[in-house]
Amino acid sequence: MLDLFICKFTIKINRYRKMANIINLNDFLNNRKEYKNEIEETLNILDEFQLHLFTSAINLAVADKWKDWSDKMPNGSTFNFEDSMLFDTGDQNVTRIMELRDSVINLMRQLENIQD
């Protein structure tokens, strides 16, 4: 087991007081691993959530603003939806869901940067 000695300096009423803390390096490394694991788990949940939001936006669009188009599409046909299309439906609910999805994706990018 490795122990790491770290000194901290604190100011108290214009006086410097030296304090020492002993930190178990193994605990620190385990905590760091747990921290990274928690971020990875959060990223996975956020990724599932952003996919759910995308699917919800499509479902709302084809149930209302794109209903005529959807009804004309043959069963079993495939179509690639893009973000820009969903932002341009004219349905405020779809737009809000897509804005939330963008926020979730931006948060994921920020968390990925913290993880490194």
mmCIF file of the C-alpha atoms, coordinates in Angstrom:
data_MODEL
# 
_entry.id   MODEL 
# 
loop_
_atom_site.group_PDB 
_atom_site.id 
_atom_site.type_symbol 
_atom_site.label_atom_id 
_atom_site.label_alt_id 
_atom_site.label_comp_id 
_atom_site.label_asym_id 
_atom_site.label_entity_id 
_atom_site.label_seq_id 
_atom_site.pdbx_PDB_ins_code 
_atom_site.Cartn_x 
_atom_site.Cartn_y 
_atom_site.Cartn_z 
_atom_site.occupancy 
_atom_site.B_iso_or_equiv 
_atom_site.pdbx_formal_charge 
_atom_site.auth_seq_id 
_atom_site.auth_comp_id 
_atom_site.auth_asym_id 
_atom_site.auth_atom_id 
_atom_site.pdbx_PDB_model_num 
ATOM 1   C CA . MET A 1 1   ? 0.000   0.000  0.000   1.00 0.00 ? 1   MET A CA 1 
ATOM 2   C CA . LEU A 1 2   ? 1.288   3.443  -0.931  1.00 0.00 ? 2   LEU A CA 1 
ATOM 3   C CA . ASP A 1 3   ? 0.667   6.533  1.128   1.00 0.00 ? 3   ASP A CA 1 
ATOM 4   C CA . LEU A 1 4   ? 1.023   9.951  -0.404  1.00 0.00 ? 4   LEU A CA 1 
ATOM 5   C CA . PHE A 1 5   ? 1.894   12.940 1.768   1.00 0.00 ? 5   PHE A CA 1 
ATOM 6   C CA . ILE A 1 6   ? 0.349   16.228 0.633   1.00 0.00 ? 6   ILE A CA 1 
ATOM 7   C CA . CYS A 1 7   ? 0.750   19.621 2.299   1.00 0.00 ? 7   CYS A CA 1 
ATOM 8   C CA . LYS A 1 8   ? -1.946  22.254 2.076   1.00 0.00 ? 8   LYS A CA 1 
ATOM 9   C CA . PHE A 1 9   ? -1.612  25.871 3.065   1.00 0.00 ? 9   PHE A CA 1 
ATOM 10  C CA . THR A 1 10  ? -4.581  27.739 4.487   1.00 0.00 ? 10  THR A CA 1 
ATOM 11  C CA . ILE A 1 11  ? -4.951  31.360 5.506   1.00 0.00 ? 11  ILE A CA 1 
ATOM 12  C CA . LYS A 1 12  ? -6.561  32.151 8.812   1.00 0.00 ? 12  LYS A CA 1 
ATOM 13  C CA . ILE A 1 13  ? -6.719  35.772 9.980   1.00 0.00 ? 13  ILE A CA 1 
ATOM 14  C CA . ASN A 1 14  ? -3.578  36.788 8.071   1.00 0.00 ? 14  ASN A CA 1 
ATOM 15  C CA . ARG A 1 15  ? -1.572  33.886 9.436   1.00 0.00 ? 15  ARG A CA 1 
ATOM 16  C CA . TYR A 1 16  ? -0.352  30.902 7.484   1.00 0.00 ? 16  TYR A CA 1 
ATOM 17  C CA . ARG A 1 17  ? -0.941  27.579 9.089   1.00 0.00 ? 17  ARG A CA 1 
ATOM 18  C CA . LYS A 1 18  ? 0.551   24.468 7.570   1.00 0.00 ? 18  LYS A CA 1 
ATOM 19  C CA . MET A 1 19  ? -1.700  21.422 7.535   1.00 0.00 ? 19  MET A CA 1 
ATOM 20  C CA . ALA A 1 20  ? -0.766  17.956 6.364   1.00 0.00 ? 20  ALA A CA 1 
ATOM 21  C CA . ASN A 1 21  ? -3.096  15.265 5.137   1.00 0.00 ? 21  ASN A CA 1 
ATOM 22  C CA . ILE A 1 22  ? -2.167  11.695 4.394   1.00 0.00 ? 22  ILE A CA 1 
ATOM 23  C CA . ILE A 1 23  ? -4.036  10.351 1.415   1.00 0.00 ? 23  ILE A CA 1 
ATOM 24  C CA . ASN A 1 24  ? -4.099  6.685  0.569   1.00 0.00 ? 24  ASN A CA 1 
ATOM 25  C CA . LEU A 1 25  ? -3.137  6.529  -3.101  1.00 0.00 ? 25  LEU A CA 1 
ATOM 26  C CA . ASN A 1 26  ? -5.087  3.304  -3.624  1.00 0.00 ? 26  ASN A CA 1 
ATOM 27  C CA . ASP A 1 27  ? -8.253  4.994  -2.343  1.00 0.00 ? 27  ASP A CA 1 
ATOM 28  C CA . PHE A 1 28  ? -7.589  7.957  -4.615  1.00 0.00 ? 28  PHE A CA 1 
ATOM 29  C CA . LEU A 1 29  ? -7.157  5.719  -7.667  1.00 0.00 ? 29  LEU A CA 1 
ATOM 30  C CA . ASN A 1 30  ? -10.257 3.686  -6.789  1.00 0.00 ? 30  ASN A CA 1 
ATOM 31  C CA . ASN A 1 31  ? -12.275 6.876  -6.338  1.00 0.00 ? 31  ASN A CA 1 
ATOM 32  C CA . ARG A 1 32  ? -11.024 8.132  -9.705  1.00 0.00 ? 32  ARG A CA 1 
ATOM 33  C CA . LYS A 1 33  ? -12.047 4.843  -11.309 1.00 0.00 ? 33  LYS A CA 1 
ATOM 34  C CA . GLU A 1 34  ? -15.490 5.046  -9.677  1.00 0.00 ? 34  GLU A CA 1 
ATOM 35  C CA . TYR A 1 35  ? -15.783 8.647  -10.867 1.00 0.00 ? 35  TYR A CA 1 
ATOM 36  C CA . LYS A 1 36  ? -14.973 7.661  -14.458 1.00 0.00 ? 36  LYS A CA 1 
ATOM 37  C CA . ASN A 1 37  ? -17.367 4.715  -14.275 1.00 0.00 ? 37  ASN A CA 1 
ATOM 38  C CA . GLU A 1 38  ? -20.149 7.006  -13.067 1.00 0.00 ? 38  GLU A CA 1 
ATOM 39  C CA . ILE A 1 39  ? -19.530 9.403  -15.953 1.00 0.00 ? 39  ILE A CA 1 
ATOM 40  C CA . GLU A 1 40  ? -19.537 6.505  -18.440 1.00 0.00 ? 40  GLU A CA 1 
ATOM 41  C CA . GLU A 1 41  ? -22.821 5.239  -17.007 1.00 0.00 ? 41  GLU A CA 1 
ATOM 42  C CA . THR A 1 42  ? -24.305 8.732  -17.192 1.00 0.00 ? 42  THR A CA 1 
ATOM 43  C CA . LEU A 1 43  ? -23.131 9.075  -20.804 1.00 0.00 ? 43  LEU A CA 1 
ATOM 44  C CA . ASN A 1 44  ? -24.851 5.797  -21.689 1.00 0.00 ? 44  ASN A CA 1 
ATOM 45  C CA . ILE A 1 45  ? -28.107 6.955  -20.098 1.00 0.00 ? 45  ILE A CA 1 
ATOM 46  C CA . LEU A 1 46  ? -27.900 10.324 -21.862 1.00 0.00 ? 46  LEU A CA 1 
ATOM 47  C CA . ASP A 1 47  ? -27.215 8.608  -25.187 1.00 0.00 ? 47  ASP A CA 1 
ATOM 48  C CA . GLU A 1 48  ? -30.320 6.447  -24.797 1.00 0.00 ? 48  GLU A CA 1 
ATOM 49  C CA . PHE A 1 49  ? -32.297 9.542  -23.823 1.00 0.00 ? 49  PHE A CA 1 
ATOM 50  C CA . GLN A 1 50  ? -31.201 11.569 -26.861 1.00 0.00 ? 50  GLN A CA 1 
ATOM 51  C CA . LEU A 1 51  ? -32.178 8.656  -29.122 1.00 0.00 ? 51  LEU A CA 1 
ATOM 52  C CA . HIS A 1 52  ? -35.571 8.520  -27.399 1.00 0.00 ? 52  HIS A CA 1 
ATOM 53  C CA . LEU A 1 53  ? -36.013 12.265 -27.961 1.00 0.00 ? 53  LEU A CA 1 
ATOM 54  C CA . PHE A 1 54  ? -35.140 11.888 -31.654 1.00 0.00 ? 54  PHE A CA 1 
ATOM 55  C CA . THR A 1 55  ? -37.667 9.059  -32.032 1.00 0.00 ? 55  THR A CA 1 
ATOM 56  C CA . SER A 1 56  ? -40.331 11.078 -30.204 1.00 0.00 ? 56  SER A CA 1 
ATOM 57  C CA . ALA A 1 57  ? -39.738 14.078 -32.463 1.00 0.00 ? 57  ALA A CA 1 
ATOM 58  C CA . ILE A 1 58  ? -40.163 11.884 -35.546 1.00 0.00 ? 58  ILE A CA 1 
ATOM 59  C CA . ASN A 1 59  ? -43.308 10.249 -34.152 1.00 0.00 ? 59  ASN A CA 1 
ATOM 60  C CA . LEU A 1 60  ? -44.869 13.631 -33.363 1.00 0.00 ? 60  LEU A CA 1 
ATOM 61  C CA . ALA A 1 61  ? -43.973 15.016 -36.782 1.00 0.00 ? 61  ALA A CA 1 
ATOM 62  C CA . VAL A 1 62  ? -45.456 12.091 -38.718 1.00 0.00 ? 62  VAL A CA 1 
ATOM 63  C CA . ALA A 1 63  ? -48.570 12.084 -36.513 1.00 0.00 ? 63  ALA A CA 1 
ATOM 64  C CA . ASP A 1 64  ? -49.349 15.719 -37.290 1.00 0.00 ? 64  ASP A CA 1 
ATOM 65  C CA . LYS A 1 65  ? -47.379 18.015 -39.598 1.00 0.00 ? 65  LYS A CA 1 
ATOM 66  C CA . TRP A 1 66  ? -46.075 15.201 -41.813 1.00 0.00 ? 66  TRP A CA 1 
ATOM 67  C CA . LYS A 1 67  ? -49.179 12.996 -41.615 1.00 0.00 ? 67  LYS A CA 1 
ATOM 68  C CA . ASP A 1 68  ? -50.096 13.315 -45.311 1.00 0.00 ? 68  ASP A CA 1 
ATOM 69  C CA . TRP A 1 69  ? -46.551 12.440 -46.339 1.00 0.00 ? 69  TRP A CA 1 
ATOM 70  C CA . SER A 1 70  ? -46.453 9.559  -43.852 1.00 0.00 ? 70  SER A CA 1 
ATOM 71  C CA . ASP A 1 71  ? -49.757 8.147  -45.124 1.00 0.00 ? 71  ASP A CA 1 
ATOM 72  C CA . LYS A 1 72  ? -48.406 8.121  -48.697 1.00 0.00 ? 72  LYS A CA 1 
ATOM 73  C CA . MET A 1 73  ? -45.255 6.201  -47.750 1.00 0.00 ? 73  MET A CA 1 
ATOM 74  C CA . PRO A 1 74  ? -45.522 2.473  -48.549 1.00 0.00 ? 74  PRO A CA 1 
ATOM 75  C CA . ASN A 1 75  ? -45.372 0.051  -45.634 1.00 0.00 ? 75  ASN A CA 1 
ATOM 76  C CA . GLY A 1 76  ? -41.849 -1.166 -44.981 1.00 0.00 ? 76  GLY A CA 1 
ATOM 77  C CA . SER A 1 77  ? -40.194 1.818  -46.654 1.00 0.00 ? 77  SER A CA 1 
ATOM 78  C CA . THR A 1 78  ? -37.211 3.470  -45.000 1.00 0.00 ? 78  THR A CA 1 
ATOM 79  C CA . PHE A 1 79  ? -36.341 7.125  -44.741 1.00 0.00 ? 79  PHE A CA 1 
ATOM 80  C CA . ASN A 1 80  ? -33.372 8.905  -43.185 1.00 0.00 ? 80  ASN A CA 1 
ATOM 81  C CA . PHE A 1 81  ? -34.524 11.787 -41.031 1.00 0.00 ? 81  PHE A CA 1 
ATOM 82  C CA . GLU A 1 82  ? -32.084 14.598 -40.354 1.00 0.00 ? 82  GLU A CA 1 
ATOM 83  C CA . ASP A 1 83  ? -32.044 17.054 -37.484 1.00 0.00 ? 83  ASP A CA 1 
ATOM 84  C CA . SER A 1 84  ? -32.624 20.031 -39.779 1.00 0.00 ? 84  SER A CA 1 
ATOM 85  C CA . MET A 1 85  ? -35.836 18.454 -41.088 1.00 0.00 ? 85  MET A CA 1 
ATOM 86  C CA . LEU A 1 86  ? -37.198 18.051 -37.583 1.00 0.00 ? 86  LEU A CA 1 
ATOM 87  C CA . PHE A 1 87  ? -36.325 21.616 -36.644 1.00 0.00 ? 87  PHE A CA 1 
ATOM 88  C CA . ASP A 1 88  ? -38.293 22.746 -39.704 1.00 0.00 ? 88  ASP A CA 1 
ATOM 89  C CA . THR A 1 89  ? -41.633 20.967 -39.122 1.00 0.00 ? 89  THR A CA 1 
ATOM 90  C CA . GLY A 1 90  ? -43.456 24.041 -37.879 1.00 0.00 ? 90  GLY A CA 1 
ATOM 91  C CA . ASP A 1 91  ? -44.501 22.121 -34.757 1.00 0.00 ? 91  ASP A CA 1 
ATOM 92  C CA . GLN A 1 92  ? -43.230 23.883 -31.630 1.00 0.00 ? 92  GLN A CA 1 
ATOM 93  C CA . ASN A 1 93  ? -43.299 20.666 -29.613 1.00 0.00 ? 93  ASN A CA 1 
ATOM 94  C CA . VAL A 1 94  ? -41.050 18.906 -32.114 1.00 0.00 ? 94  VAL A CA 1 
ATOM 95  C CA . THR A 1 95  ? -38.726 21.911 -32.126 1.00 0.00 ? 95  THR A CA 1 
ATOM 96  C CA . ARG A 1 96  ? -38.570 21.967 -28.312 1.00 0.00 ? 96  ARG A CA 1 
ATOM 97  C CA . ILE A 1 97  ? -37.798 18.260 -28.177 1.00 0.00 ? 97  ILE A CA 1 
ATOM 98  C CA . MET A 1 98  ? -35.032 18.714 -30.739 1.00 0.00 ? 98  MET A CA 1 
ATOM 99  C CA . GLU A 1 99  ? -33.621 21.656 -28.755 1.00 0.00 ? 99  GLU A CA 1 
ATOM 100 C CA . LEU A 1 100 ? -33.587 19.481 -25.649 1.00 0.00 ? 100 LEU A CA 1 
ATOM 101 C CA . ARG A 1 101 ? -31.851 16.743 -27.644 1.00 0.00 ? 101 ARG A CA 1 
ATOM 102 C CA . ASP A 1 102 ? -29.198 19.238 -28.767 1.00 0.00 ? 102 ASP A CA 1 
ATOM 103 C CA . SER A 1 103 ? -28.662 20.256 -25.136 1.00 0.00 ? 103 SER A CA 1 
ATOM 104 C CA . VAL A 1 104 ? -28.271 16.623 -24.102 1.00 0.00 ? 104 VAL A CA 1 
ATOM 105 C CA . ILE A 1 105 ? -25.748 16.006 -26.891 1.00 0.00 ? 105 ILE A CA 1 
ATOM 106 C CA . ASN A 1 106 ? -23.780 19.112 -25.874 1.00 0.00 ? 106 ASN A CA 1 
ATOM 107 C CA . LEU A 1 107 ? -23.772 17.913 -22.264 1.00 0.00 ? 107 LEU A CA 1 
ATOM 108 C CA . MET A 1 108 ? -22.483 14.531 -23.412 1.00 0.00 ? 108 MET A CA 1 
ATOM 109 C CA . ARG A 1 109 ? -19.615 16.217 -25.255 1.00 0.00 ? 109 ARG A CA 1 
ATOM 110 C CA . GLN A 1 110 ? -18.725 18.209 -22.153 1.00 0.00 ? 110 GLN A CA 1 
ATOM 111 C CA . LEU A 1 111 ? -18.782 15.114 -19.950 1.00 0.00 ? 111 LEU A CA 1 
ATOM 112 C CA . GLU A 1 112 ? -16.604 13.238 -22.433 1.00 0.00 ? 112 GLU A CA 1 
ATOM 113 C CA . ASN A 1 113 ? -14.042 16.045 -22.183 1.00 0.00 ? 113 ASN A CA 1 
ATOM 114 C CA . ILE A 1 114 ? -14.083 15.870 -18.371 1.00 0.00 ? 114 ILE A CA 1 
ATOM 115 C CA . GLN A 1 115 ? -13.520 12.145 -18.518 1.00 0.00 ? 115 GLN A CA 1 
ATOM 116 C CA . ASP A 1 116 ? -10.222 12.456 -20.437 1.00 0.00 ? 116 ASP A CA 1 
# 
